[in-house]
CSV table of C-alpha atoms and ligand atoms in Angstrom, one decimal:
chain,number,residue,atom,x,y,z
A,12,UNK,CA,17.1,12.7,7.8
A,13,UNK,CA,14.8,13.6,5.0
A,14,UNK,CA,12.0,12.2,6.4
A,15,UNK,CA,11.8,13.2,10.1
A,16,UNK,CA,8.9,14.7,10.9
A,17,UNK,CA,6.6,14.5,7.6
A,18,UNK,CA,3.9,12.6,6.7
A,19,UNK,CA,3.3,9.5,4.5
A,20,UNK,CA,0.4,10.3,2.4
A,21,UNK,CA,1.4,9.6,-0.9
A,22,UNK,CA,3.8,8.1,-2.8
A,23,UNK,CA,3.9,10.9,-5.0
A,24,UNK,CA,4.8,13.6,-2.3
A,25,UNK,CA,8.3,11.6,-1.8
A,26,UNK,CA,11.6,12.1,-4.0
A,27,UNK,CA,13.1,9.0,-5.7
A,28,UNK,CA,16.1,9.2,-3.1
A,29,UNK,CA,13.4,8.7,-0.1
A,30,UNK,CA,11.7,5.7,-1.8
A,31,UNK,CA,14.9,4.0,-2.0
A,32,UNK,CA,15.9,4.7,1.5
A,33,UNK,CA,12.4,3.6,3.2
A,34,UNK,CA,13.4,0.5,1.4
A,35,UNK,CA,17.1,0.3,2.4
A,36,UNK,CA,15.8,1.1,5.5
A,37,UNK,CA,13.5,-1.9,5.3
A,38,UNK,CA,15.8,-4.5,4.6
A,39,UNK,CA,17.9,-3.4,7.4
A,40,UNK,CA,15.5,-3.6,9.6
A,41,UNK,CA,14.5,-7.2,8.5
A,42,UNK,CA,17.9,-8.4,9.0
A,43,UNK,CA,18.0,-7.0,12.2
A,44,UNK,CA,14.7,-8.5,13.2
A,45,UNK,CA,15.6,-12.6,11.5
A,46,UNK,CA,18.8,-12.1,13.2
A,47,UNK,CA,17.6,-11.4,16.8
A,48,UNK,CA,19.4,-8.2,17.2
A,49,UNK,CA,17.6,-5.3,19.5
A,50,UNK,CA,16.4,-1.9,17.2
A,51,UNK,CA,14.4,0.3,19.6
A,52,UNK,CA,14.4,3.4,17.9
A,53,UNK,CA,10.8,4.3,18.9
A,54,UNK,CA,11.5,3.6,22.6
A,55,UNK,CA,8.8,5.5,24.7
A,56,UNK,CA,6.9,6.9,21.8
A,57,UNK,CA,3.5,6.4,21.1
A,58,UNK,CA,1.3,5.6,18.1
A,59,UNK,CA,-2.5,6.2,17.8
A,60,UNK,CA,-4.1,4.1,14.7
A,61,UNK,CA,-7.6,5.4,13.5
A,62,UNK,CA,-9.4,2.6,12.1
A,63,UNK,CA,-12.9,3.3,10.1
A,64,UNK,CA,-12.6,0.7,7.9
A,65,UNK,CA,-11.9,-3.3,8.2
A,66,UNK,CA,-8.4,-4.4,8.3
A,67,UNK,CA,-5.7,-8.0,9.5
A,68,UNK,CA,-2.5,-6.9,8.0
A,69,UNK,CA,-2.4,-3.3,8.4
A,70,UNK,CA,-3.6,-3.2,12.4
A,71,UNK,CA,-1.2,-6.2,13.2
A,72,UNK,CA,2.0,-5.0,10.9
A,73,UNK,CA,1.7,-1.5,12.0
A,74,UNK,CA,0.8,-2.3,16.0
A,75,UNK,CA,3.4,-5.1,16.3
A,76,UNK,CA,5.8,-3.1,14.2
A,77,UNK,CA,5.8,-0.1,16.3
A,78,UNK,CA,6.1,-2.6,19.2
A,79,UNK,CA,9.1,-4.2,18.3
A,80,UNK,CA,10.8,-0.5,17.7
A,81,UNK,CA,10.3,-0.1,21.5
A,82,UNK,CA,7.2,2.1,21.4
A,83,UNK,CA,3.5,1.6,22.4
A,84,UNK,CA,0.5,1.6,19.9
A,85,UNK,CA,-3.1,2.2,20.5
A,86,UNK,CA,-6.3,1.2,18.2
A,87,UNK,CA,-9.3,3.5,17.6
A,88,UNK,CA,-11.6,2.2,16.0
A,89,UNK,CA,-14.5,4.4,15.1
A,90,UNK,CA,-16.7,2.7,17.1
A,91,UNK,CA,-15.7,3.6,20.1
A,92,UNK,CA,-13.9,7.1,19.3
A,93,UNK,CA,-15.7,10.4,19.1
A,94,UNK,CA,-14.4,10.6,15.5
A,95,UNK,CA,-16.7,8.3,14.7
A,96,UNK,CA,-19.9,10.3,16.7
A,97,UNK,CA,-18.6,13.5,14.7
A,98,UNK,CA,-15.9,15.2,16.5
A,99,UNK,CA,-14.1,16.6,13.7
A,100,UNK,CA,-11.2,15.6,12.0
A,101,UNK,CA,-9.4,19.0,12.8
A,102,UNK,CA,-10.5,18.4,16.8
A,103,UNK,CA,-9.0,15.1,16.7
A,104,UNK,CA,-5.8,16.1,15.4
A,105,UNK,CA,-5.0,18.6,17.8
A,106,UNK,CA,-6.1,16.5,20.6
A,107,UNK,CA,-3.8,13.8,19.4
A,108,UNK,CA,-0.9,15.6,18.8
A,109,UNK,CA,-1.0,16.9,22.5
A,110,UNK,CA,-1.0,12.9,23.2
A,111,UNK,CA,1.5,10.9,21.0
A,112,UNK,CA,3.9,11.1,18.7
A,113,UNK,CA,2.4,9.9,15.3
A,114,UNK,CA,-1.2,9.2,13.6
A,115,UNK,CA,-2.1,6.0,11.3
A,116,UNK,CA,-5.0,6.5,10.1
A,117,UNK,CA,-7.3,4.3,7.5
A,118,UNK,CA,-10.5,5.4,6.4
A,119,UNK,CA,-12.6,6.7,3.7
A,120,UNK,CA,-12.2,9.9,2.6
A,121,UNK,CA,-8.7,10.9,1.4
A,122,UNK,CA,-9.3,14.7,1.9
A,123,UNK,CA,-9.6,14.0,6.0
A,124,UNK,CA,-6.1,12.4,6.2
A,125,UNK,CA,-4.9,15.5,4.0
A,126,UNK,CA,-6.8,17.3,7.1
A,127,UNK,CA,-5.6,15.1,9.5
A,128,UNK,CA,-2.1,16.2,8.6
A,129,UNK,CA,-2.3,20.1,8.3
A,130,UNK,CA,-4.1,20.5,11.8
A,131,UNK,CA,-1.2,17.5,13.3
A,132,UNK,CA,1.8,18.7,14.5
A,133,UNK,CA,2.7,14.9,14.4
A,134,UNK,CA,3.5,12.8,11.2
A,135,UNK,CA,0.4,11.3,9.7
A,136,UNK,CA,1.1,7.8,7.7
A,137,UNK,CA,-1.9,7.1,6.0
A,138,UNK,CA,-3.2,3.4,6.3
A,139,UNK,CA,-5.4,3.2,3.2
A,140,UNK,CA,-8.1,5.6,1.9
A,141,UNK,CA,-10.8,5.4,-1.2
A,142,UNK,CA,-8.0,7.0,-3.1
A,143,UNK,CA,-4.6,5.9,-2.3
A,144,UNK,CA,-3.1,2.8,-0.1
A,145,UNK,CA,0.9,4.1,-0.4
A,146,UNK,CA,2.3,1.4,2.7
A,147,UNK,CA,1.2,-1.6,0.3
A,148,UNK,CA,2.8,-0.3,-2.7
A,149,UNK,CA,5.7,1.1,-1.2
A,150,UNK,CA,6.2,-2.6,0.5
A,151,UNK,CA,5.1,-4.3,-3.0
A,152,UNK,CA,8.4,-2.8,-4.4
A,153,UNK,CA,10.9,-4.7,-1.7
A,154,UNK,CA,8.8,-7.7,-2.1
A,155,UNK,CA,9.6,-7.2,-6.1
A,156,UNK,CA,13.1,-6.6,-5.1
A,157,UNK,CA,14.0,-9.8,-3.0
A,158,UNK,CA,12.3,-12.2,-5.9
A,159,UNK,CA,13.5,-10.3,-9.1
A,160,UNK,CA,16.6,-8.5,-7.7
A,161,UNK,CA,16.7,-5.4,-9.5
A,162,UNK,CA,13.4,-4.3,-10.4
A,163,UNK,CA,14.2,-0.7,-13.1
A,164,UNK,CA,12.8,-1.5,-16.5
A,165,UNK,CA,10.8,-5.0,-15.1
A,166,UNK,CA,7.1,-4.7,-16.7
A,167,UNK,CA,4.5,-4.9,-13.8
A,168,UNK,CA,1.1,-5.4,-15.0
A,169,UNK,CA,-2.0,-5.1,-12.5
A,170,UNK,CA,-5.2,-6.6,-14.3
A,171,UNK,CA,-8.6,-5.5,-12.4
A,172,UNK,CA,-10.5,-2.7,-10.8
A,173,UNK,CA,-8.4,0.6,-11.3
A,174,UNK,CA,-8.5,1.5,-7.3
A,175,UNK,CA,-6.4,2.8,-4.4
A,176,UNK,CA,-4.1,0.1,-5.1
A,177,UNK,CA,-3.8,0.4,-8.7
A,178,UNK,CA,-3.1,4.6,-7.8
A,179,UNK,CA,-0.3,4.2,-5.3
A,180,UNK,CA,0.9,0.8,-7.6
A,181,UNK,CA,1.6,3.8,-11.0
A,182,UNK,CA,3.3,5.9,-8.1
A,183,UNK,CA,5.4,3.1,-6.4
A,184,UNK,CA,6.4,1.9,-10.0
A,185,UNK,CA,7.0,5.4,-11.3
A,186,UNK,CA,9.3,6.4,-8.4
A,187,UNK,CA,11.0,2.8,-8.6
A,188,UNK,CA,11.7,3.3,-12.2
A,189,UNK,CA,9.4,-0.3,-12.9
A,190,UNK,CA,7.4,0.0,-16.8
A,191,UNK,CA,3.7,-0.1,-15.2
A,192,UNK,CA,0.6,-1.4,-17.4
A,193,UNK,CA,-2.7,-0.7,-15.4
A,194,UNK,CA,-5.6,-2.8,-17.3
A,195,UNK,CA,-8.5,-2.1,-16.2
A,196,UNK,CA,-12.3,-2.0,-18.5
A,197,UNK,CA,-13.2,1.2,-19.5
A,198,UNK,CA,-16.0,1.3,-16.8
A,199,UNK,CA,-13.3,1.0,-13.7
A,200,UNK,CA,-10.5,2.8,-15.0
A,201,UNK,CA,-8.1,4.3,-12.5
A,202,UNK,CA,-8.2,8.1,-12.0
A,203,UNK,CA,-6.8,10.5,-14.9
A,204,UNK,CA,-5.3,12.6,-13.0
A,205,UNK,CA,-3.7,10.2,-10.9
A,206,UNK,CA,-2.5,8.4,-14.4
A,207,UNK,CA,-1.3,11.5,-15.1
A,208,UNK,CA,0.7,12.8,-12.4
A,209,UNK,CA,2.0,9.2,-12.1
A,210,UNK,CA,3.2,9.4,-15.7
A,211,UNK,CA,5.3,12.9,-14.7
A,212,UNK,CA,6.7,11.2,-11.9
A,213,UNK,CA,8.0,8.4,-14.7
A,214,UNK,CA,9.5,11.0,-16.6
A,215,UNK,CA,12.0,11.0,-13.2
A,216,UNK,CA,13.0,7.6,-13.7
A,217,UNK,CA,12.6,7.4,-17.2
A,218,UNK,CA,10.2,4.3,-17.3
A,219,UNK,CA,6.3,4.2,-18.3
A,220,UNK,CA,3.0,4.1,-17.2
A,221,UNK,CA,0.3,3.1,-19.7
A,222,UNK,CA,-3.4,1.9,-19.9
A,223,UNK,CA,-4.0,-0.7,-21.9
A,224,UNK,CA,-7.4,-2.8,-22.2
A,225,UNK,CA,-6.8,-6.1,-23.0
A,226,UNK,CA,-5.4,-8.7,-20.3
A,227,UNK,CA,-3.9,-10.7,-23.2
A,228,UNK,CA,-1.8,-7.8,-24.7
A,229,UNK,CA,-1.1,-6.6,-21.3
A,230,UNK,CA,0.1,-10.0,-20.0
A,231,UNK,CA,2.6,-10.5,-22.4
A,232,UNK,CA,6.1,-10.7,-21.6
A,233,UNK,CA,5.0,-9.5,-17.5
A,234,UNK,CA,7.8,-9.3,-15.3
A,235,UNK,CA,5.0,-9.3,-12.4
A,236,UNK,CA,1.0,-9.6,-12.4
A,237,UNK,CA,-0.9,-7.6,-9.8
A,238,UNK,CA,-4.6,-7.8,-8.7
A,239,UNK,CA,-7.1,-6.7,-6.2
A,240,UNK,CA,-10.7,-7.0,-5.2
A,241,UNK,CA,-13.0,-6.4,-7.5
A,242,UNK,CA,-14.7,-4.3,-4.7
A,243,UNK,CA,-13.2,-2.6,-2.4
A,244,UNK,CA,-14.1,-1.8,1.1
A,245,UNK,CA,-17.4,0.6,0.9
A,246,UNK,CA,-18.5,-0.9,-2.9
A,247,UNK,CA,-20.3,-3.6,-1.0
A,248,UNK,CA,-23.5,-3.2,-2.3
A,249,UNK,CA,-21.9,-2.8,-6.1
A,250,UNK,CA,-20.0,-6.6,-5.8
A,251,UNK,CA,-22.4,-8.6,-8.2
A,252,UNK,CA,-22.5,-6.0,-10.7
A,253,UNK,CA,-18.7,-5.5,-10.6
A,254,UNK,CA,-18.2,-9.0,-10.6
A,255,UNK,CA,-20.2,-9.3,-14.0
A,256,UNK,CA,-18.0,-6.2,-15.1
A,257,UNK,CA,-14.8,-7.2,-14.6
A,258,UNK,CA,-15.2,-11.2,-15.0
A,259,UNK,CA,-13.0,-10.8,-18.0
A,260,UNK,CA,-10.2,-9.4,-16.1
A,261,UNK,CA,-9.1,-12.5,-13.9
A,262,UNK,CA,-5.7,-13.6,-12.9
A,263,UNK,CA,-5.7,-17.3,-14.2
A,264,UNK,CA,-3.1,-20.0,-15.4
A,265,UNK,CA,-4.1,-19.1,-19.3
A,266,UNK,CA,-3.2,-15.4,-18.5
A,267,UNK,CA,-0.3,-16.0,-16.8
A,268,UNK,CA,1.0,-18.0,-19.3
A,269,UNK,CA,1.4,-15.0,-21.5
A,270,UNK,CA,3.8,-13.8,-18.9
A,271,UNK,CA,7.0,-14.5,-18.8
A,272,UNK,CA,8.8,-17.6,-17.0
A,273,UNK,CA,9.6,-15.9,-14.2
A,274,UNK,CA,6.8,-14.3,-13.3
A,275,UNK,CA,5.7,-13.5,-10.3
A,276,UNK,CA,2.4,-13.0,-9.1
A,277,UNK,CA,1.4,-10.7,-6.5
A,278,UNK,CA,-1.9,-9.5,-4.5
A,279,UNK,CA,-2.2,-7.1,-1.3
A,280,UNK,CA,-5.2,-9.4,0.4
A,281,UNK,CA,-7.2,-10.1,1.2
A,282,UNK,CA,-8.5,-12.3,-1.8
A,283,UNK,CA,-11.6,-13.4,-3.1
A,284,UNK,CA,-10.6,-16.9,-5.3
A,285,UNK,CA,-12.3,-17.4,-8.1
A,286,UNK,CA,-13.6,-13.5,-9.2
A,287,UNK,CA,-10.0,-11.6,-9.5
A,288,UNK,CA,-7.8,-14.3,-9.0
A,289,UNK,CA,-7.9,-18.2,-9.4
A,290,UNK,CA,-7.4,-20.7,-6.1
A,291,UNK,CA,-4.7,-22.7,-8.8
A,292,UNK,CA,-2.8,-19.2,-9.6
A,293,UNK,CA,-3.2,-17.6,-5.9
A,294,UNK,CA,-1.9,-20.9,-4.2
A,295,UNK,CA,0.7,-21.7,-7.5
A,296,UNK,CA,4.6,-21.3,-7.4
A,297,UNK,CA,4.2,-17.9,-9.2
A,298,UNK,CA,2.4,-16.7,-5.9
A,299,UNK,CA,4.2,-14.5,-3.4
A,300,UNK,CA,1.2,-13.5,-1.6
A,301,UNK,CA,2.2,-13.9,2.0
A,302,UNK,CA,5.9,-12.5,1.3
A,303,UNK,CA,4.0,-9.2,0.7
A,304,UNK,CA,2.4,-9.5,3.9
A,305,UNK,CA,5.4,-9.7,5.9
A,306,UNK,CA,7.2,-7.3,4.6
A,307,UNK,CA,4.5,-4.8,5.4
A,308,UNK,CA,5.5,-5.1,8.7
A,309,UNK,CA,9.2,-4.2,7.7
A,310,UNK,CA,8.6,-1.2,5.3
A,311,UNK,CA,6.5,0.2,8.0
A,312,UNK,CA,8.8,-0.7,10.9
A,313,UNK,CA,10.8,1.9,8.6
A,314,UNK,CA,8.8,4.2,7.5
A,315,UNK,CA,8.1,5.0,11.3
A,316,UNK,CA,11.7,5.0,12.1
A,317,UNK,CA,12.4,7.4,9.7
A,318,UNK,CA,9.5,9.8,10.3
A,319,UNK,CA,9.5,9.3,14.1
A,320,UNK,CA,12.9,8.6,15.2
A,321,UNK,CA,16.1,10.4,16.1
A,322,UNK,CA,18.3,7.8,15.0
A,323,UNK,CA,20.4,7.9,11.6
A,324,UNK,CA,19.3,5.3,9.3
B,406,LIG,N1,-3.5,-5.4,2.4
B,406,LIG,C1,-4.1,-4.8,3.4
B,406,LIG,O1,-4.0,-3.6,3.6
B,406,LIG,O2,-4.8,-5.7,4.2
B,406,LIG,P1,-5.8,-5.3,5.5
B,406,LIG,O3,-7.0,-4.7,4.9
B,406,LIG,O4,-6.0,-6.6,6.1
B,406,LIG,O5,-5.1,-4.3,6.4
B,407,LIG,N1,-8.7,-2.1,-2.7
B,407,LIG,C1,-8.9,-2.8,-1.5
B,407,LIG,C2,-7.6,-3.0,-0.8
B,407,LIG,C3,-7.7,-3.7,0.5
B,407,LIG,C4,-6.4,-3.8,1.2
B,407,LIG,C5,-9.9,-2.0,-0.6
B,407,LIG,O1,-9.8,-0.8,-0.6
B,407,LIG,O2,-10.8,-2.6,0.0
């Protein structure tokens, strides 16, 4: 019940008891999906999903998700909301919270989802901001679960641009107990304050987050190689210069053969092949690419069980 009514901002707002149980949840919920048996615990509620940036996975997880819990979901994109003609954030989340029963919301700033939430009387999930993208992480760590079983002291290494992913990746691994290496060149380091609040949550668990600059060292003896774009959504007009600054941070078959056997390699999509990751390594057996993508659909299936729902779980 620890969850009812909150929001999911960030990773590092939850306790390590509510990580595991969004993804105890999860795999409950996936069971109950493969094996054909009803779970409408969302029946008659409502979802609104604010969209001002691009997505595939996170519109169609999220709407189908909260579909197949019984409820009803509705896009807004910012094209044709008044959010996106300048009604404020503040407005918007009054108005809504007179409508439905929970806000998604993906967009830019990560201080107007913080926003979002204090003027909602509704839990706000956040979808993905400049800062943070916790519903990828948070599902990275079942996806980590189902191929390596148990995932405490496992050495996940993300090589790239240190980004929303690479911020809610140190909190996902922190809370999860998992020994995180973020790799990133000096120019597109992660956030230090993010590094180190992650590194207090570690102290929880008792595992580590670290920075470390070379692929090679970092590689070595990886339980599970991570990567990204090397621009995210609104560094458009930055690509080729990123490109030329992070070409020596690529996933390929020399680096991943610094990794251990078993490795797997995993990326949130979408991918560019050939600048962060290699068509050989993204389409290889190491690959679990499109099991992520699934399972968003069940850790958020969960995620708005728990926050929405009256039911135990
Ligand atoms: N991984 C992810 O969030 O994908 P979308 O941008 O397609 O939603
Ligand atoms: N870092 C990427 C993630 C996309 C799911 C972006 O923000 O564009």
């Amino acid at each position: 019940m620890a969850l009812r009514n909150k929001d999911l901002i960030s990773i590092h707002d939850l306790s390590v008891g509510e990580v595991a149980l969004i993804l105890d949840v999860a795999k409950k919920l996936k069971r109950m999906q493969k094996e054909g048996v009803p779970h409408r615990f969302l029946e008659g509620k409502t979802l609104a999903m604010i969209f001002s940036k691009a997505s595939t996975r996170t519109r169609v997880s999220f709407e189908t998700g909260f579909h197949q819990l019984g409820g009803h979901a509705i896009y807004l994109s910012d094209r044709d909301s008044q959010l996106g003609r300048g009604e404020p954030v503040r407005d918007t989340a009054r108005v809504l919270s007179r409508y439905v029963d929970g806000i998604m919301i993906r967009t830019f700033s990560h201080d107007s989802v913080r926003e979002l939430a204090q003027y909602a009387s509704i839990p706000v999930i956040n979808g993905l901001t400049d800062l943070l993208h916790p519903c990828q992480a948070l599902t990275d760590m079942l996806t980590m679960q189902e191929h390596l079983q148990a995932i405490k002291g496992r050495k996940f290494v993300y090589i790239g641009d240190g980004n929303n992913m690479t911020h809610s990746l140190m909190f996902a691994c922190a809370k999860c107990g998992v020994n995180m290496v973020a790799c990133c060149p000096d120019k597109h380091l992660p956030n230090a304050e993010i590094v180190k609040q992650a590194q207090e949550d570690a102290k929880l668990t008792g595992c580590s987050v670290e920075l470390e600059s070379s692929p090679q060292k970092a590689a070595k003896g990886a339980d599970v190689i991570y990567t990204d774009t090397w621009a995210s959504m609104g560094q458009e007009a930055e690509h080729a210069q990123r490109v030329k600054e992070l070409q020596d941070y690529q996933v390929n078959s020399k680096l991943l053969a610094l990794a251990r056997q078993e490795c797997i390699v995993m990326h949130c999509l979408p991918a560019y092949r050939g600048e962060e990751i290699t068509e050989e390594v993204l389409e290889g057996s190491h690959s679990v690419v499109f099991d992520e993508a699934e399972n968003r659909l069940h850790v958020q299936k969960a995620i708005m069980a728990l926050l929405m729902g009256n039911e135990k779980l």
